[in-house]
Amino acid sequence: MLLYGASGHAKVIISCLHSNGRTVKAIFDDDPAKKVLGNTPVVGAYNPDYEHERAIIIAIGYNDVRRKVVGQVQHPFGRAVHSSALVDPSVKVGEGTVVMHGVVVQADTTVGRHVIINTSASVDHDCRLADFVHVAPGAVLCGNVQVGEGTLVGAGAVVVPNLTIGRGCKIAAGTVVICDLPDGAVVRGNPGKIIEIADEW
């Protein structure tokens, strides 16, 4: 496997891959000062000819940046699911997606491309996570929640069942979402209140 982004997030993805006996050959990063991450070499800016048949994961936590980088990459995309994650066999997981330590994903959920389901998050049955979503550590999505492209569900946030969350939303850490959210909503509090409608991400 290859990674793009020599960050703390990359360290966790490497750990996920190692848990399944997989290794990371090298990491691309735009910062020329970065030469190594742990024991993994950082080989400079992205090069489409470097190990061009080897799969890559974009190790960037910011949804909008990850989406832009994906558009530039010519390698095939891989996936990483930590061995401690409990993912029902009926779950569909898109390319480029990472599922971290201690995650639970329940039956008939669909997870899109380049999604992050972070440490100890819980995604219940029949959820739909669009591309480039980030479910942060400890967040909980109850059953039948639809999450639009590029949305961030912050650490420890809770989304009650049967809601639809729009594209490009930002749900602050610890927020409890009790109603549908439009595209671009910035939400915080318990119960969650919309404090801003952001421009298109």
CSV table of C-alpha atoms in Angstrom, one decimal:
chain,number,residue,atom,x,y,z
A,1,MET,CA,0.0,0.0,0.0
A,2,LEU,CA,1.0,3.6,-0.5
A,3,LEU,CA,-0.3,6.7,1.4
A,4,TYR,CA,-0.6,10.3,0.4
A,5,GLY,CA,0.0,12.6,3.5
A,6,ALA,CA,2.6,12.0,6.2
A,7,SER,CA,0.5,13.0,9.2
A,8,GLY,CA,-0.8,11.7,12.4
A,9,HIS,CA,-3.8,10.4,10.5
A,10,ALA,CA,-1.4,8.4,8.4
A,11,LYS,CA,0.1,6.8,11.5
A,12,VAL,CA,-3.4,5.5,12.4
A,13,ILE,CA,-4.0,4.1,8.9
A,14,ILE,CA,-0.6,2.4,9.0
A,15,SER,CA,-1.7,0.8,12.3
A,16,CYS,CA,-4.9,-0.4,10.7
A,17,LEU,CA,-3.0,-2.0,7.8
A,18,HIS,CA,-0.5,-3.6,10.1
A,19,SER,CA,-3.3,-5.1,12.2
A,20,ASN,CA,-4.2,-7.2,9.1
A,21,GLY,CA,-0.6,-8.1,8.2
A,22,ARG,CA,-0.3,-5.4,5.5
A,23,THR,CA,2.5,-2.9,5.0
A,24,VAL,CA,3.0,0.6,3.6
A,25,LYS,CA,5.7,0.8,1.0
A,26,ALA,CA,6.0,4.6,1.0
A,27,ILE,CA,4.2,7.9,1.6
A,28,PHE,CA,3.9,10.9,-0.7
A,29,ASP,CA,3.8,14.3,0.9
A,30,ASP,CA,4.1,17.9,-0.5
A,31,ASP,CA,6.4,19.0,2.3
A,32,PRO,CA,10.0,18.4,1.2
A,33,ALA,CA,11.2,18.5,4.8
A,34,LYS,CA,9.4,15.2,5.6
A,35,LYS,CA,11.6,12.2,5.0
A,36,VAL,CA,10.2,9.4,7.2
A,37,LEU,CA,7.1,8.7,9.3
A,38,GLY,CA,7.9,6.1,11.9
A,39,ASN,CA,9.6,3.4,9.8
A,40,THR,CA,8.0,4.4,6.5
A,41,PRO,CA,9.9,6.4,4.0
A,42,VAL,CA,8.4,9.7,2.7
A,43,VAL,CA,9.3,9.9,-1.0
A,44,GLY,CA,8.3,13.4,-1.8
A,45,ALA,CA,5.5,14.9,-3.8
A,46,TYR,CA,3.0,12.6,-5.6
A,47,ASN,CA,4.5,10.7,-8.5
A,48,PRO,CA,2.0,8.8,-10.7
A,49,ASP,CA,4.8,6.6,-12.0
A,50,TYR,CA,6.0,5.4,-8.6
A,51,GLU,CA,4.8,1.8,-8.0
A,52,HIS,CA,1.9,2.8,-10.3
A,53,GLU,CA,0.0,-0.5,-9.9
A,54,ARG,CA,0.2,-0.4,-6.1
A,55,ALA,CA,-3.0,0.8,-4.3
A,56,ILE,CA,-3.0,4.1,-2.4
A,57,ILE,CA,-5.0,5.7,0.4
A,58,ILE,CA,-5.3,9.5,0.9
A,59,ALA,CA,-4.2,10.0,4.5
A,60,ILE,CA,-5.7,13.5,4.9
A,61,GLY,CA,-8.4,14.2,7.5
A,62,TYR,CA,-9.8,17.3,6.0
A,63,ASN,CA,-12.7,16.3,3.7
A,64,ASP,CA,-12.3,19.1,1.2
A,65,VAL,CA,-8.5,18.7,0.8
A,66,ARG,CA,-8.9,14.9,0.5
A,67,ARG,CA,-11.5,15.4,-2.3
A,68,LYS,CA,-9.1,17.7,-4.2
A,69,VAL,CA,-6.2,15.3,-3.9
A,70,VAL,CA,-8.3,12.3,-5.0
A,71,GLY,CA,-8.9,14.2,-8.3
A,72,GLN,CA,-5.1,14.3,-8.9
A,73,VAL,CA,-4.2,10.7,-8.1
A,74,GLN,CA,-3.8,8.1,-10.9
A,75,HIS,CA,-3.1,5.1,-8.7
A,76,PRO,CA,-5.8,2.6,-7.8
A,77,PHE,CA,-7.3,3.2,-4.4
A,78,GLY,CA,-7.2,0.8,-1.5
A,79,ARG,CA,-9.1,0.4,1.8
A,80,ALA,CA,-8.1,0.0,5.4
A,81,VAL,CA,-10.2,-1.7,8.1
A,82,HIS,CA,-8.7,-2.3,11.5
A,83,SER,CA,-8.9,-5.9,12.7
A,84,SER,CA,-10.7,-4.7,15.9
A,85,ALA,CA,-13.5,-3.0,13.9
A,86,LEU,CA,-16.8,-4.9,13.9
A,87,VAL,CA,-18.2,-4.5,10.4
A,88,ASP,CA,-21.3,-6.5,9.5
A,89,PRO,CA,-20.8,-8.7,6.4
A,90,SER,CA,-23.7,-6.9,4.7
A,91,VAL,CA,-21.9,-3.5,4.8
A,92,LYS,CA,-20.6,-2.0,1.6
A,93,VAL,CA,-17.4,0.0,1.9
A,94,GLY,CA,-16.2,2.2,-1.0
A,95,GLU,CA,-12.6,2.6,-2.3
A,96,GLY,CA,-10.2,4.8,-0.4
A,97,THR,CA,-12.2,4.4,2.9
A,98,VAL,CA,-10.6,3.8,6.3
A,99,VAL,CA,-12.3,2.2,9.3
A,100,MET,CA,-10.3,2.7,12.5
A,101,HIS,CA,-9.8,0.9,15.8
A,102,GLY,CA,-12.9,-0.1,17.7
A,103,VAL,CA,-15.5,1.0,15.2
A,104,VAL,CA,-18.9,-0.7,14.9
A,105,VAL,CA,-20.8,-0.6,11.6
A,106,GLN,CA,-24.1,-2.4,11.6
A,107,ALA,CA,-26.2,-4.3,9.0
A,108,ASP,CA,-27.0,-2.9,5.6
A,109,THR,CA,-25.1,0.3,5.9
A,110,THR,CA,-23.4,1.7,2.8
A,111,VAL,CA,-20.2,3.7,3.2
A,112,GLY,CA,-19.0,5.7,0.2
A,113,ARG,CA,-15.6,6.5,-1.3
A,114,HIS,CA,-12.8,8.1,0.7
A,115,VAL,CA,-14.8,8.1,4.0
A,116,ILE,CA,-13.1,8.1,7.4
A,117,ILE,CA,-14.9,6.3,10.2
A,118,ASN,CA,-12.6,7.2,13.1
A,119,THR,CA,-11.7,5.6,16.4
A,120,SER,CA,-14.5,4.0,18.3
A,121,ALA,CA,-17.3,5.6,16.2
A,122,SER,CA,-20.6,3.7,15.9
A,123,VAL,CA,-22.7,3.6,12.7
A,124,ASP,CA,-25.9,1.7,13.1
A,125,HIS,CA,-28.1,-0.2,10.7
A,126,ASP,CA,-29.2,1.1,7.3
A,127,CYS,CA,-27.1,4.3,7.3
A,128,ARG,CA,-25.9,5.8,4.1
A,129,LEU,CA,-22.6,7.7,4.2
A,130,ALA,CA,-21.8,9.6,1.0
A,131,ASP,CA,-18.3,10.1,-0.4
A,132,PHE,CA,-15.7,12.1,1.6
A,133,VAL,CA,-17.6,12.0,4.9
A,134,HIS,CA,-15.6,12.0,8.2
A,135,VAL,CA,-17.2,10.4,11.3
A,136,ALA,CA,-14.9,11.6,14.0
A,137,PRO,CA,-13.8,9.6,17.1
A,138,GLY,CA,-16.6,8.4,19.4
A,139,ALA,CA,-19.4,9.8,17.2
A,140,VAL,CA,-22.7,7.9,17.0
A,141,LEU,CA,-25.0,7.6,14.1
A,142,CYS,CA,-28.2,5.9,15.0
A,143,GLY,CA,-30.2,3.7,12.5
A,144,ASN,CA,-31.2,4.9,9.1
A,145,VAL,CA,-29.2,8.2,9.0
A,146,GLN,CA,-28.3,9.6,5.6
A,147,VAL,CA,-25.1,11.7,5.6
A,148,GLY,CA,-24.3,13.9,2.6
A,149,GLU,CA,-21.0,14.2,0.7
A,150,GLY,CA,-18.2,15.9,2.6
A,151,THR,CA,-19.9,16.2,5.9
A,152,LEU,CA,-18.0,16.2,9.2
A,153,VAL,CA,-19.6,14.5,12.2
A,154,GLY,CA,-17.5,15.8,15.1
A,155,ALA,CA,-16.0,13.8,17.9
A,156,GLY,CA,-18.6,12.5,20.4
A,157,ALA,CA,-21.5,13.9,18.4
A,158,VAL,CA,-24.8,11.9,18.3
A,159,VAL,CA,-27.3,11.8,15.4
A,160,VAL,CA,-30.7,10.4,16.3
A,161,PRO,CA,-32.4,7.8,14.0
A,162,ASN,CA,-34.0,8.5,10.6
A,163,LEU,CA,-32.4,11.9,9.9
A,164,THR,CA,-31.0,13.3,6.7
A,165,ILE,CA,-27.8,15.3,7.0
A,166,GLY,CA,-27.0,17.5,3.9
A,167,ARG,CA,-23.7,17.9,2.0
A,168,GLY,CA,-20.8,19.8,3.4
A,169,CYS,CA,-22.2,20.1,6.9
A,170,LYS,CA,-20.0,20.5,10.0
A,171,ILE,CA,-21.4,19.1,13.2
A,172,ALA,CA,-19.3,20.2,16.2
A,173,ALA,CA,-17.9,17.9,18.8
A,174,GLY,CA,-20.5,16.7,21.3
A,175,THR,CA,-23.5,18.0,19.4
A,176,VAL,CA,-26.8,16.1,19.5
A,177,VAL,CA,-28.6,16.3,16.2
A,178,ILE,CA,-32.3,15.9,16.5
A,179,CYS,CA,-33.6,17.2,13.1
A,180,ASP,CA,-32.7,17.1,9.4
A,181,LEU,CA,-29.9,19.4,8.3
A,182,PRO,CA,-29.7,21.3,5.0
A,183,ASP,CA,-26.5,21.4,2.9
A,184,GLY,CA,-23.7,23.5,4.4
A,185,ALA,CA,-25.2,23.6,8.0
A,186,VAL,CA,-22.8,24.4,10.8
A,187,VAL,CA,-24.3,22.9,14.0
A,188,ARG,CA,-23.4,22.8,17.6
A,189,GLY,CA,-25.0,22.2,21.0
A,190,ASN,CA,-27.4,19.9,22.8
A,191,PRO,CA,-29.9,20.0,21.1
A,192,GLY,CA,-27.9,21.0,18.0
A,193,LYS,CA,-28.7,24.4,16.6
A,194,ILE,CA,-27.7,25.7,13.2
A,195,ILE,CA,-25.4,28.7,13.7
A,196,GLU,CA,-24.4,29.2,10.1
A,197,ILE,CA,-25.0,28.0,6.6
A,198,ALA,CA,-21.6,27.7,5.0
A,199,ASP,CA,-20.8,28.3,1.3
A,200,GLU,CA,-20.5,25.2,-0.9
A,201,TRP,CA,-17.5,23.2,0.3
